[in-house]
Coordinates of C-alpha atoms and ligand atoms in Angstrom, one line a residue:
M1 CA -0.2 -0.1 0.0
C2 CA 1.0 3.3 -0.3
G3 CA 3.0 4.7 -3.7
I4 CA 6.3 5.9 -3.7
I5 CA 8.3 7.8 -6.4
G6 CA 11.8 9.6 -6.4
Y7 CA 13.7 11.6 -9.2
T8 CA 16.8 13.4 -10.2
G9 CA 17.9 14.7 -13.3
R10 CA 17.4 17.1 -16.2
R11 CA 13.9 17.4 -16.2
N12 CA 11.9 19.0 -13.9
A13 CA 11.4 16.5 -10.8
S14 CA 8.1 18.2 -9.5
E15 CA 6.4 17.3 -12.8
I16 CA 7.7 13.7 -12.7
I17 CA 6.8 13.3 -9.1
Y18 CA 3.4 14.4 -9.8
Q19 CA 2.9 12.0 -13.1
G20 CA 4.4 9.2 -11.0
L21 CA 1.8 9.5 -8.2
K22 CA -1.1 9.7 -10.5
R23 CA 0.0 6.5 -11.8
L24 CA 0.5 4.8 -8.6
E25 CA -2.9 6.4 -7.1
Y26 CA -4.3 2.8 -7.1
R27 CA -2.0 2.1 -4.4
G28 CA -3.6 4.5 -2.4
Y29 CA -5.3 7.7 -2.5
D30 CA -6.0 9.2 1.1
S31 CA -3.4 11.8 0.8
S32 CA 0.0 12.9 -1.1
G33 CA 3.2 15.0 -1.0
A34 CA 6.4 15.6 -2.1
A35 CA 9.6 16.8 -1.1
Y36 CA 12.0 18.7 -3.6
L37 CA 15.3 20.8 -3.7
A38 CA 15.4 23.7 -5.3
D39 CA 18.3 26.4 -4.5
G40 CA 20.0 24.0 -2.4
K41 CA 16.4 24.3 0.2
L42 CA 14.4 21.4 1.1
S43 CA 10.5 22.0 0.8
V44 CA 7.9 19.5 1.5
V45 CA 4.4 19.8 0.2
K46 CA 1.5 17.5 1.0
K47 CA -2.2 17.5 1.2
E48 CA -5.1 15.1 2.2
G49 CA -7.4 13.8 -0.7
K50 CA -6.4 12.5 -4.3
V51 CA -3.2 13.3 -5.9
E52 CA -4.8 16.0 -7.8
K53 CA -4.8 18.2 -4.9
L54 CA -1.0 18.1 -5.1
L55 CA -1.0 20.0 -8.6
P56 CA -1.5 23.5 -7.2
L57 CA 1.1 22.9 -4.7
L58 CA 3.8 21.5 -7.3
K59 CA 3.0 23.2 -10.5
D60 CA 5.2 26.3 -10.3
V61 CA 7.9 24.3 -8.9
K62 CA 11.3 23.8 -10.6
S63 CA 13.5 21.5 -9.3
S64 CA 16.0 18.5 -10.4
L65 CA 15.6 16.3 -7.4
G66 CA 12.2 15.2 -5.5
I67 CA 10.4 12.5 -4.0
G68 CA 6.6 11.8 -3.6
H69 CA 4.1 9.7 -1.9
T70 CA 0.7 8.5 -2.0
R71 CA -0.8 7.3 1.1
W72 CA -2.9 4.4 2.1
A73 CA -3.5 5.4 5.8
T74 CA -2.3 2.2 8.3
H75 CA -1.3 4.4 11.4
G76 CA -3.0 7.9 11.7
V77 CA -6.4 9.1 10.1
P78 CA -5.7 10.5 6.5
S79 CA -4.9 14.2 7.3
D80 CA -2.9 16.6 6.1
T81 CA 0.1 15.9 8.7
N82 CA -0.3 12.1 8.7
S83 CA 0.6 12.8 4.6
H84 CA 4.4 11.5 3.5
P85 CA 6.8 13.1 3.0
H86 CA 8.0 13.4 7.0
R87 CA 10.5 15.7 8.0
S88 CA 13.0 15.9 10.5
G89 CA 15.5 18.8 10.1
N90 CA 17.3 19.1 7.0
I91 CA 15.8 15.5 6.0
A92 CA 12.9 14.2 4.3
V93 CA 11.6 10.6 3.8
V94 CA 8.5 8.8 2.2
H95 CA 7.6 5.3 3.7
N96 CA 5.8 2.0 2.4
G97 CA 5.2 -0.4 4.9
I98 CA 4.8 -0.6 8.5
I99 CA 7.4 0.5 11.1
E100 CA 6.0 -2.4 13.5
N101 CA 8.6 -1.4 16.7
Y102 CA 7.6 2.3 15.8
A103 CA 6.1 2.8 19.8
E104 CA 9.5 1.3 21.0
L105 CA 11.5 3.9 18.4
K106 CA 9.2 6.9 19.3
G107 CA 9.5 6.7 23.1
K108 CA 13.6 6.6 22.8
L109 CA 13.2 9.6 20.2
I110 CA 10.6 11.7 22.4
S111 CA 13.1 11.1 25.7
D112 CA 16.0 12.6 23.3
N113 CA 13.9 15.5 22.4
Y114 CA 12.6 14.9 19.1
K115 CA 8.8 16.6 18.5
F116 CA 6.1 14.0 16.8
V117 CA 3.4 16.2 14.6
S118 CA 2.0 13.0 13.1
D119 CA 0.1 9.7 14.2
T120 CA 2.2 7.5 11.8
D121 CA 4.7 5.0 12.3
S122 CA 6.7 6.5 9.6
E123 CA 7.5 9.7 11.4
V124 CA 10.3 7.6 13.6
V125 CA 12.2 7.0 10.2
A126 CA 12.8 10.7 9.9
H127 CA 13.7 11.2 13.1
L128 CA 16.0 8.3 13.2
L129 CA 17.5 9.6 9.6
N130 CA 18.2 13.0 11.3
K131 CA 19.6 11.9 14.5
N132 CA 22.2 8.9 12.7
Y133 CA 23.3 11.7 10.1
S134 CA 27.0 12.9 10.4
G135 CA 27.1 14.5 6.8
N136 CA 26.5 11.6 4.7
L137 CA 22.7 10.5 4.3
L138 CA 23.8 6.8 3.0
E139 CA 25.4 6.2 6.3
A140 CA 22.3 7.4 8.2
M141 CA 19.9 5.0 6.0
Q142 CA 22.0 2.0 6.8
K143 CA 22.0 2.7 10.9
T144 CA 18.6 3.6 10.7
V145 CA 17.5 0.6 8.9
K146 CA 19.4 -2.0 11.3
M147 CA 17.0 -0.3 14.1
L148 CA 13.8 -1.0 12.1
K149 CA 11.4 -3.9 12.5
G150 CA 8.8 -4.6 10.0
S151 CA 8.7 -3.8 6.6
Y152 CA 9.8 -0.7 4.0
A153 CA 10.5 0.8 1.1
L154 CA 12.4 4.1 1.9
I155 CA 13.0 6.6 -0.2
A156 CA 14.9 10.0 1.4
I157 CA 16.3 13.2 0.5
C158 CA 18.7 15.6 2.5
D159 CA 18.9 19.5 1.6
S160 CA 23.0 19.2 1.3
E161 CA 23.3 16.2 -0.8
N162 CA 22.5 16.0 -4.3
R163 CA 21.4 12.3 -4.4
I164 CA 18.7 10.3 -3.1
I165 CA 19.3 7.4 -0.8
A166 CA 16.5 4.6 -1.0
A167 CA 16.1 1.0 1.6
R168 CA 13.8 -1.8 0.9
Y169 CA 13.0 -4.7 3.0
K170 CA 9.5 -6.8 2.3
S171 CA 8.0 -3.6 0.3
P172 CA 8.7 -3.2 -3.4
L173 CA 10.8 -0.7 -4.6
I174 CA 12.3 -0.3 -8.3
L175 CA 15.1 1.6 -10.0
G176 CA 14.7 3.3 -13.3
Y177 CA 18.0 4.1 -15.3
G178 CA 17.9 7.2 -17.7
S179 CA 20.2 9.2 -19.5
G180 CA 21.3 11.9 -17.3
E181 CA 18.6 11.1 -14.8
N182 CA 17.8 8.4 -12.8
Y183 CA 14.4 7.2 -10.9
L184 CA 12.7 5.4 -8.0
A185 CA 9.3 4.3 -7.9
S186 CA 7.0 1.2 -6.2
D187 CA 7.0 -0.5 -9.3
E188 CA 7.3 -0.5 -13.2
P189 CA 3.5 1.6 -14.5
A190 CA 4.8 4.5 -12.4
L191 CA 7.7 4.4 -15.0
A192 CA 6.4 3.8 -18.2
G193 CA 7.1 5.6 -21.0
L194 CA 10.1 7.3 -18.8
C195 CA 12.9 4.8 -18.8
E196 CA 13.6 1.7 -20.8
T197 CA 15.6 0.1 -18.3
I198 CA 14.6 -1.1 -14.5
S199 CA 16.6 -3.4 -11.7
I200 CA 14.6 -4.7 -8.5
L201 CA 16.2 -3.7 -5.1
Q202 CA 16.3 -6.8 -2.9
D203 CA 15.7 -7.3 0.7
G204 CA 18.4 -5.6 2.4
D205 CA 19.4 -3.3 -0.2
I206 CA 20.7 0.2 0.0
A207 CA 20.7 2.6 -2.9
E208 CA 22.5 5.8 -3.6
V209 CA 20.8 7.5 -6.6
S210 CA 22.1 10.4 -8.5
S211 CA 21.4 11.9 -12.3
E212 CA 24.7 10.3 -13.7
S213 CA 25.0 6.7 -11.5
I214 CA 22.8 4.2 -9.6
K215 CA 24.4 2.7 -6.8
I216 CA 23.6 -0.9 -5.0
Y217 CA 24.8 -2.2 -1.8
D218 CA 24.1 -4.6 0.6
E219 CA 23.0 -4.0 4.5
N220 CA 27.3 -3.5 5.4
L221 CA 27.7 -0.9 2.5
T222 CA 29.7 -3.6 0.4
P223 CA 28.4 -3.2 -3.6
V224 CA 26.4 -5.3 -5.2
S225 CA 24.8 -5.8 -8.4
R226 CA 21.2 -6.3 -9.4
E227 CA 20.0 -7.7 -12.7
V228 CA 18.9 -5.2 -15.3
F229 CA 15.5 -6.1 -17.2
P230 CA 14.0 -4.1 -20.0
N231 CA 10.5 -1.8 -18.8
L232 CA 7.9 -3.5 -20.1
A233 CA 5.4 -0.8 -18.9
V234 CA 7.3 1.4 -21.5
C235 CA 5.0 0.3 -24.4
C236 CA 1.8 0.3 -21.9
D237 CA -1.3 2.4 -22.7
L238 CA -2.3 3.6 -19.3
G239 CA -4.6 5.9 -21.0
L240 CA -8.6 6.0 -20.8
D241 CA -9.3 4.6 -24.1
N242 CA -12.3 7.3 -24.1
C243 CA -14.1 5.3 -21.2
P244 CA -15.4 7.2 -18.1
H245 CA -13.2 4.7 -15.9
Y246 CA -10.5 2.2 -15.9
M247 CA -13.2 -0.6 -14.5
L248 CA -14.9 -0.1 -17.8
K249 CA -12.1 -0.1 -19.9
E250 CA -10.5 -3.0 -18.5
L251 CA -13.9 -4.7 -18.3
R252 CA -13.5 -4.4 -22.1
E253 CA -10.1 -5.8 -22.1
V254 CA -11.0 -9.0 -20.6
P255 CA -11.2 -11.1 -23.8
D256 CA -7.7 -9.9 -24.4
S257 CA -6.6 -10.9 -21.0
V258 CA -7.7 -14.4 -22.0
R259 CA -5.9 -14.7 -25.5
F260 CA -2.8 -13.4 -24.2
T261 CA -2.5 -15.2 -21.4
E262 CA -3.1 -18.2 -23.4
R263 CA -0.4 -17.4 -26.0
A264 CA 2.2 -16.8 -22.9
F265 CA 1.4 -19.9 -21.0
E266 CA 3.3 -21.5 -24.2
G267 CA 6.5 -19.9 -23.2
I268 CA 6.7 -21.6 -19.9
R269 CA 4.6 -25.1 -20.9
Q270 CA 7.7 -27.3 -20.9
K271 CA 9.5 -25.8 -17.4
L272 CA 6.0 -26.3 -15.9
S273 CA 5.8 -29.5 -16.8
A274 CA 8.7 -30.5 -15.6
I275 CA 8.0 -28.7 -12.3
L276 CA 4.8 -30.7 -11.6
S277 CA 5.8 -34.2 -13.0
D278 CA 5.9 -35.9 -9.7
V279 CA 3.1 -33.7 -8.1
N280 CA 0.0 -35.6 -6.1
R281 CA -1.4 -32.6 -4.3
A282 CA -1.9 -28.9 -4.9
V283 CA -2.9 -26.2 -2.9
F284 CA -4.7 -22.8 -4.5
V285 CA -3.6 -19.5 -2.5
G286 CA -4.6 -16.1 -2.8
C287 CA -6.3 -13.0 -1.7
G288 CA -9.4 -11.5 -2.6
T289 CA -10.3 -11.9 -6.0
A290 CA -7.1 -14.1 -6.5
Y291 CA -8.8 -16.4 -3.6
H292 CA -11.7 -16.7 -5.7
A293 CA -9.7 -17.6 -8.9
A294 CA -8.1 -20.1 -6.6
M295 CA -11.1 -21.6 -5.8
I296 CA -11.5 -22.2 -9.6
G297 CA -8.4 -23.7 -10.1
K298 CA -8.7 -26.2 -7.1
R299 CA -12.2 -27.4 -8.9
Y300 CA -10.1 -27.5 -12.5
A301 CA -7.1 -29.6 -10.6
E302 CA -9.5 -31.9 -8.7
S303 CA -11.5 -32.4 -11.8
F304 CA -9.0 -32.9 -14.7
A305 CA -6.1 -34.3 -12.6
R306 CA -8.1 -36.1 -9.8
I307 CA -5.6 -35.1 -7.1
P308 CA -6.4 -33.9 -3.8
C309 CA -6.8 -30.2 -3.5
E310 CA -7.1 -27.5 -1.4
A311 CA -7.6 -23.3 -1.8
E312 CA -7.0 -20.9 0.8
T313 CA -6.7 -17.2 1.7
G314 CA -3.3 -16.2 1.9
G315 CA -3.6 -14.7 5.4
E316 CA -5.1 -18.6 6.8
F317 CA -2.4 -20.8 5.0
R318 CA 0.3 -18.9 6.4
Y319 CA -0.9 -19.4 10.0
K320 CA -2.2 -23.2 9.7
Q321 CA 0.7 -25.0 9.4
P322 CA 0.2 -26.6 6.2
V323 CA 0.3 -30.3 5.6
I324 CA 2.8 -30.2 2.8
D325 CA 5.7 -32.0 0.9
G326 CA 7.9 -32.1 -2.0
R327 CA 5.2 -33.9 -3.7
T328 CA 2.7 -30.6 -2.9
A329 CA 2.5 -28.1 -5.5
V330 CA 1.4 -24.5 -3.9
F331 CA 0.2 -22.4 -7.0
A332 CA 0.4 -18.5 -5.3
I333 CA -2.1 -16.4 -7.2
S334 CA -1.7 -12.7 -6.8
Q335 CA -2.2 -9.7 -9.7
S336 CA 0.4 -7.6 -8.2
G337 CA 2.6 -10.6 -6.9
E338 CA 3.0 -8.0 -4.2
T339 CA 0.4 -9.2 -2.0
A340 CA 2.0 -9.8 1.6
D341 CA 0.0 -12.7 2.6
T342 CA 0.1 -14.5 -0.8
V343 CA 4.1 -13.4 -0.7
E344 CA 4.3 -15.0 2.9
A345 CA 2.2 -18.0 2.0
A346 CA 4.5 -18.9 -0.9
R347 CA 7.4 -18.5 1.2
L348 CA 6.2 -20.8 3.6
A349 CA 5.4 -23.1 1.0
L350 CA 9.2 -23.1 0.0
S351 CA 10.7 -23.4 3.6
L352 CA 8.2 -26.9 3.4
G353 CA 9.7 -28.0 0.3
A354 CA 6.8 -27.8 -2.1
K355 CA 7.0 -26.9 -5.4
V356 CA 5.9 -22.9 -5.6
V357 CA 3.9 -21.6 -8.8
A358 CA 3.2 -18.0 -9.3
V359 CA 0.2 -17.4 -11.3
T360 CA 0.8 -13.7 -11.7
N361 CA 0.0 -10.7 -13.8
S362 CA 3.3 -8.6 -12.4
H363 CA 6.4 -10.0 -14.0
H364 CA 8.9 -8.6 -11.8
S365 CA 7.3 -8.8 -8.4
E366 CA 8.5 -10.5 -5.2
L367 CA 6.4 -13.7 -5.7
T368 CA 7.9 -14.2 -9.3
R369 CA 11.7 -14.0 -8.0
I370 CA 10.7 -16.3 -5.2
A371 CA 8.6 -19.3 -7.1
H372 CA 10.3 -22.1 -8.6
V373 CA 8.1 -21.0 -11.8
V374 CA 5.9 -18.0 -13.2
V375 CA 2.6 -18.7 -14.9
P376 CA 2.1 -15.6 -16.4
V377 CA -1.0 -13.8 -16.4
A378 CA -1.3 -11.5 -19.8
A379 CA -3.7 -8.8 -18.9
G380 CA -2.0 -5.9 -18.9
P381 CA -1.4 -3.3 -16.1
E382 CA -4.8 -3.1 -14.4
I383 CA -5.2 0.4 -12.9
C384 CA -9.0 0.0 -11.3
V385 CA -8.7 -0.9 -7.7
A386 CA -11.1 -3.7 -8.3
A387 CA -9.8 -6.6 -10.3
T388 CA -11.8 -7.3 -13.5
K389 CA -9.4 -8.7 -16.4
S390 CA -6.3 -9.9 -14.1
Y391 CA -9.4 -12.5 -12.6
T392 CA -10.0 -13.7 -16.1
G393 CA -6.4 -13.8 -16.8
Q394 CA -6.0 -15.7 -13.8
V395 CA -8.9 -18.4 -14.8
A396 CA -7.3 -18.6 -18.1
A397 CA -4.0 -19.5 -16.5
L398 CA -5.4 -21.6 -14.0
Y399 CA -7.4 -23.9 -16.6
L400 CA -4.6 -24.4 -18.9
T401 CA -2.1 -24.9 -15.8
A402 CA -4.7 -27.8 -14.6
N403 CA -4.9 -29.3 -17.9
L404 CA -1.4 -29.8 -18.0
L405 CA -1.2 -30.8 -14.5
A406 CA -3.8 -33.7 -15.9
K407 CA -1.8 -34.4 -19.5
R408 CA -5.0 -33.6 -20.8
Q409 CA -5.4 -31.5 -24.2
P410 CA -7.2 -28.2 -22.9
E411 CA -9.9 -26.6 -25.3
K412 CA -8.8 -24.1 -27.6
L413 CA -9.3 -20.3 -25.8
D414 CA -10.3 -18.8 -29.0
K415 CA -14.0 -19.9 -29.3
V416 CA -14.0 -18.6 -25.6
Y417 CA -12.4 -15.5 -26.4
D418 CA -15.1 -14.3 -29.2
L419 CA -17.6 -15.1 -26.7
C420 CA -15.9 -13.2 -24.4
K421 CA -16.5 -10.3 -26.3
K422 CA -19.9 -11.0 -27.3
T423 CA -20.6 -11.0 -23.8
V424 CA -18.8 -7.8 -23.2
A425 CA -20.4 -5.8 -26.1
E426 CA -23.9 -7.2 -25.4
L427 CA -24.8 -8.5 -22.5
N428 CA -27.1 -5.4 -21.4
I429 CA -27.8 -5.7 -17.6
G430 CA -28.4 -1.7 -16.9
S431 CA -32.1 -2.6 -15.8
L432 CA -30.8 -4.6 -13.2
A433 CA -28.2 -2.6 -11.8
Q434 CA -30.8 0.2 -10.8
V435 CA -32.7 -2.6 -9.0
C436 CA -29.6 -3.7 -7.2
A437 CA -28.2 0.3 -6.5
K438 CA -32.0 0.5 -4.6
A439 CA -31.5 -2.8 -2.8
R440 CA -30.5 -3.1 0.9
G441 CA -28.5 -6.2 0.3
V442 CA -27.3 -8.2 -2.8
Y443 CA -26.7 -12.1 -2.6
F444 CA -24.9 -14.1 -5.3
L445 CA -25.8 -17.6 -5.5
G446 CA -24.5 -20.5 -7.6
R447 CA -23.3 -24.0 -7.3
D448 CA -20.0 -25.4 -7.6
L449 CA -17.8 -23.1 -10.3
D450 CA -21.1 -21.3 -10.7
Y451 CA -20.9 -21.0 -6.6
A452 CA -16.7 -19.5 -7.0
V453 CA -17.8 -16.6 -9.5
A454 CA -20.7 -15.7 -7.3
V455 CA -18.3 -15.1 -4.6
E456 CA -16.6 -13.1 -6.9
G457 CA -19.6 -11.3 -7.8
S458 CA -20.5 -10.4 -4.3
L459 CA -16.9 -9.0 -3.4
K460 CA -17.0 -6.7 -6.6
L461 CA -20.2 -5.5 -6.3
K462 CA -19.5 -4.4 -2.4
E463 CA -15.9 -2.9 -3.5
V464 CA -17.5 -0.7 -5.9
S465 CA -21.0 0.2 -5.1
Y466 CA -20.9 -0.3 -1.2
V467 CA -24.1 -2.0 -1.7
P468 CA -24.0 -5.0 1.3
G469 CA -24.4 -8.8 0.5
E470 CA -23.1 -12.3 0.3
G471 CA -21.8 -14.9 -1.9
Y472 CA -23.1 -18.2 -1.2
P473 CA -23.8 -21.8 -2.5
S474 CA -27.5 -21.9 -3.6
G475 CA -27.6 -25.5 -2.0
E476 CA -27.0 -23.8 1.5
L477 CA -29.5 -21.1 1.0
K478 CA -32.6 -22.9 2.9
H479 CA -29.8 -23.4 6.1
G480 CA -30.0 -19.9 7.5
T481 CA -29.5 -17.0 4.6
L482 CA -32.9 -17.4 3.7
A483 CA -34.1 -15.1 6.8
L484 CA -32.4 -12.2 5.0
I485 CA -34.8 -12.3 1.9
D486 CA -37.6 -10.0 1.4
E487 CA -38.7 -7.1 -1.1
E488 CA -35.5 -5.1 -0.5
T489 CA -33.2 -7.7 -1.4
V490 CA -31.9 -9.2 -4.8
S491 CA -30.9 -12.6 -5.5
V492 CA -28.5 -13.0 -8.2
F493 CA -28.1 -16.7 -9.5
I494 CA -25.4 -18.0 -11.7
I495 CA -26.5 -21.3 -13.5
C496 CA -24.1 -22.5 -16.1
D497 CA -23.7 -25.9 -15.1
D498 CA -26.7 -28.0 -16.9
L499 CA -26.3 -30.9 -14.3
L500 CA -27.1 -28.6 -11.1
A501 CA -29.2 -26.6 -13.2
D502 CA -32.3 -27.9 -11.7
K503 CA -31.0 -27.5 -8.1
S504 CA -30.5 -24.1 -8.5
V505 CA -33.5 -23.2 -9.7
N506 CA -35.4 -24.9 -6.7
A507 CA -33.4 -22.0 -4.9
V508 CA -34.5 -19.3 -7.3
E509 CA -38.3 -20.5 -6.2
Q510 CA -37.5 -20.6 -2.9
V511 CA -36.0 -17.0 -2.7
R512 CA -39.2 -15.8 -5.0
S513 CA -41.9 -17.6 -2.7
R514 CA -40.1 -15.2 0.2
G515 CA -41.1 -12.3 -2.0
G516 CA -37.1 -11.6 -2.8
K517 CA -36.4 -10.5 -6.3
T518 CA -34.0 -12.3 -7.9
A519 CA -31.9 -12.5 -11.2
V520 CA -30.5 -15.3 -13.1
F521 CA -27.4 -15.6 -15.6
T522 CA -27.8 -18.7 -17.2
N523 CA -26.7 -20.7 -20.7
V524 CA -29.0 -23.4 -19.9
D525 CA -32.0 -23.5 -22.3
R526 CA -34.7 -25.3 -20.0
V527 CA -33.8 -22.3 -17.0
I528 CA -34.3 -19.9 -19.6
E529 CA -37.8 -21.1 -20.8
K530 CA -39.1 -22.0 -17.2
L531 CA -38.0 -18.6 -15.6
R532 CA -38.3 -15.9 -18.3
S533 CA -42.0 -15.9 -17.6
E534 CA -41.6 -15.5 -13.5
T535 CA -38.6 -13.0 -13.6
P536 CA -38.1 -10.0 -15.7
Y537 CA -33.9 -10.2 -15.3
V538 CA -33.1 -13.5 -16.8
F539 CA -29.9 -12.9 -18.4
E540 CA -28.5 -15.5 -21.4
L541 CA -25.0 -16.4 -21.6
P542 CA -23.1 -17.9 -24.4
R543 CA -23.2 -21.7 -24.5
C544 CA -19.7 -22.8 -24.1
D545 CA -17.7 -25.8 -21.9
K546 CA -18.8 -25.5 -18.4
Y547 CA -15.1 -25.3 -17.6
L548 CA -15.2 -22.2 -19.2
S549 CA -18.5 -20.6 -18.3
P550 CA -16.5 -18.8 -15.4
L551 CA -15.0 -16.5 -17.7
L552 CA -18.7 -15.4 -19.2
S553 CA -20.5 -15.3 -16.2
A554 CA -17.2 -13.2 -14.8
I555 CA -18.3 -10.7 -17.2
A556 CA -22.0 -10.6 -16.1
V557 CA -21.0 -10.0 -12.2
Q558 CA -18.5 -7.5 -13.5
K559 CA -20.3 -5.1 -15.3
L560 CA -23.4 -5.8 -12.9
A561 CA -21.1 -4.2 -10.4
Y562 CA -19.8 -1.6 -12.5
Q563 CA -23.2 -0.1 -13.6
T564 CA -24.5 -0.1 -10.0
A565 CA -21.8 1.5 -8.6
V566 CA -22.2 4.1 -11.6
A567 CA -26.0 4.4 -11.0
L568 CA -25.1 5.2 -6.9
G569 CA -22.6 7.8 -8.3
R570 CA -19.6 5.9 -6.6
D571 CA -16.1 6.4 -8.1
P572 CA -15.6 2.7 -8.9
D573 CA -11.8 2.8 -10.1
K574 CA -10.9 4.1 -6.4
P575 CA -13.4 2.9 -3.8
R576 CA -13.3 4.0 -0.3
N577 CA -10.7 2.6 2.1
L578 CA -8.8 0.4 0.0
A579 CA -6.0 0.5 -2.4
K580 CA -5.0 -2.0 -5.0
S581 CA -1.7 -3.3 -3.9
V582 CA -1.9 -4.6 -0.2
T583 CA 2.0 -4.8 1.1
V584 CA 1.1 -4.9 4.6
E585 CA -0.9 -7.8 6.9
Ligands
M6R601 O1 -2.7 -8.2 -5.9 P1 -3.4 -9.4 -5.6 O2 -4.1 -10.2 -7.0 O3 -2.5 -10.1 -4.7 O4 -4.6 -8.9 -4.8 C1 -5.7 -9.5 -4.1 C2 -6.8 -8.8 -3.6 O5 -6.3 -7.5 -2.6 C3 -7.5 -8.1 -4.5 O6 -7.8 -9.5 -5.7 C4 -8.6 -7.3 -4.5 O7 -9.4 -8.5 -3.6 C5 -9.3 -6.6 -5.6 N1 -9.3 -5.6 -5.2 C6 -10.6 -7.3 -5.6 O8 -11.4 -6.8 -6.7

């Protein structure tokens, strides 16, 4: 959470910082700030609210060196004072992560007469840098990070040094190499179009960045070298493509996420096959939407490979003493490849000897570095906080992976690509979105794979529209949840499994007979015939292999969430209280 950026070079740092923060805003958007050097003087500007609030404070600034931060609050409410950078004397610092021992450090600093103005954990870093500074910011950083517990990506500047000093432990930080200019940022999209090569700091690294050079050191300040990669974000179009929101733009890119993921899979087929060759058990791990993809991965692997499988959230898996051995494959699924719980789950699996497979859309992330093999999700940059195309990319990747595990020939995905395009273009659920926008609660129901999509639909709707509800197996409705049903609730059924369709229709009837509103997404003919006369909200999805139907029903629930959010005047790209990358526990 939080996005950080640094720049030094021939261009105006304040413009680069501002544009970079706009691109990093999906990581946090409750406040932002910048620090820069102009005429040898250090200035700090910061403001509660979205990054655009910073523009008036930066637009006339001319500087060749600066740092910036966009915040997702962990300690201290969103406010001007709690925003970063934090300053202590002639030093300013931005931080992404959590300093777990901040209270103890703060107590000691207070007894040394340091004055705290914010409620954040990060302010201790500014004061520690100040305390440890004796004319060399690099050495001050080295001493400071030795005192910290927790996670951090730190970027600091000082008014008497024409360089930026950074450090990283368990929070992402990349370096961008330019000509006569250099960059630091939380991730590649922030540097799209700015530099062609990047390297990635590893845990314990400390970096010294000037306009002419980048030097990387280990914790003892011994120089180390890190691999240099092309900046893949250079070619990415991060514009809105005439859409009012990224969520809509990215929803329209769902078909491509499926197609490009299938293509990218060919590149790892051999390596993956070798790694999975003696696997007799699989665990699928992820958080939020990625966990819902994990539920689908489990079903695929069970059905195709007939091996015992589990799906777990990262936060549960890492603390449950999982039963794992060298013949277990652990699939760590994450759009960002940065989610702390998922990364730690992968590390735990590695320590227990499992084969760890990263399924990720982020090809230079922590997860890709630690996994034995990476199954690429080729969805492209996803800016909207709500996952759309990354989810369908994950489902496509897991479908191909489970087929490989089972040594089974998968369906070619070009047909479902066409059906995805058709669903994106033609499914018109505006009327249902209006009803959901007025509902007291919206329940998503399904069985088996449809249930997995139901929980994702429910998360998506809650996340972007703030309408409460739940995703539930339709067979479980009568065991409790039915008590919640009345005329102010909407129950959205997903029915794409012919074998289970009649059971789900029973559940529709149970809701209708209690006065609840119902809607159905289905591709089963007899369901359409039976229910069309009974409920106005029967939406027909294209027929396809049942295992691929989640790709189509996902589009339906994503569209519903988007249109409900818009009907309620919400900003679906930046839902309240959230951030896209959750790099803290
Ligand atoms: O980057 P990750 O896929 O690891 O993120 C996991 C979740 O935080 C994420 O899927 C979240 O649930 C989405 N915002 C939901 O739309």
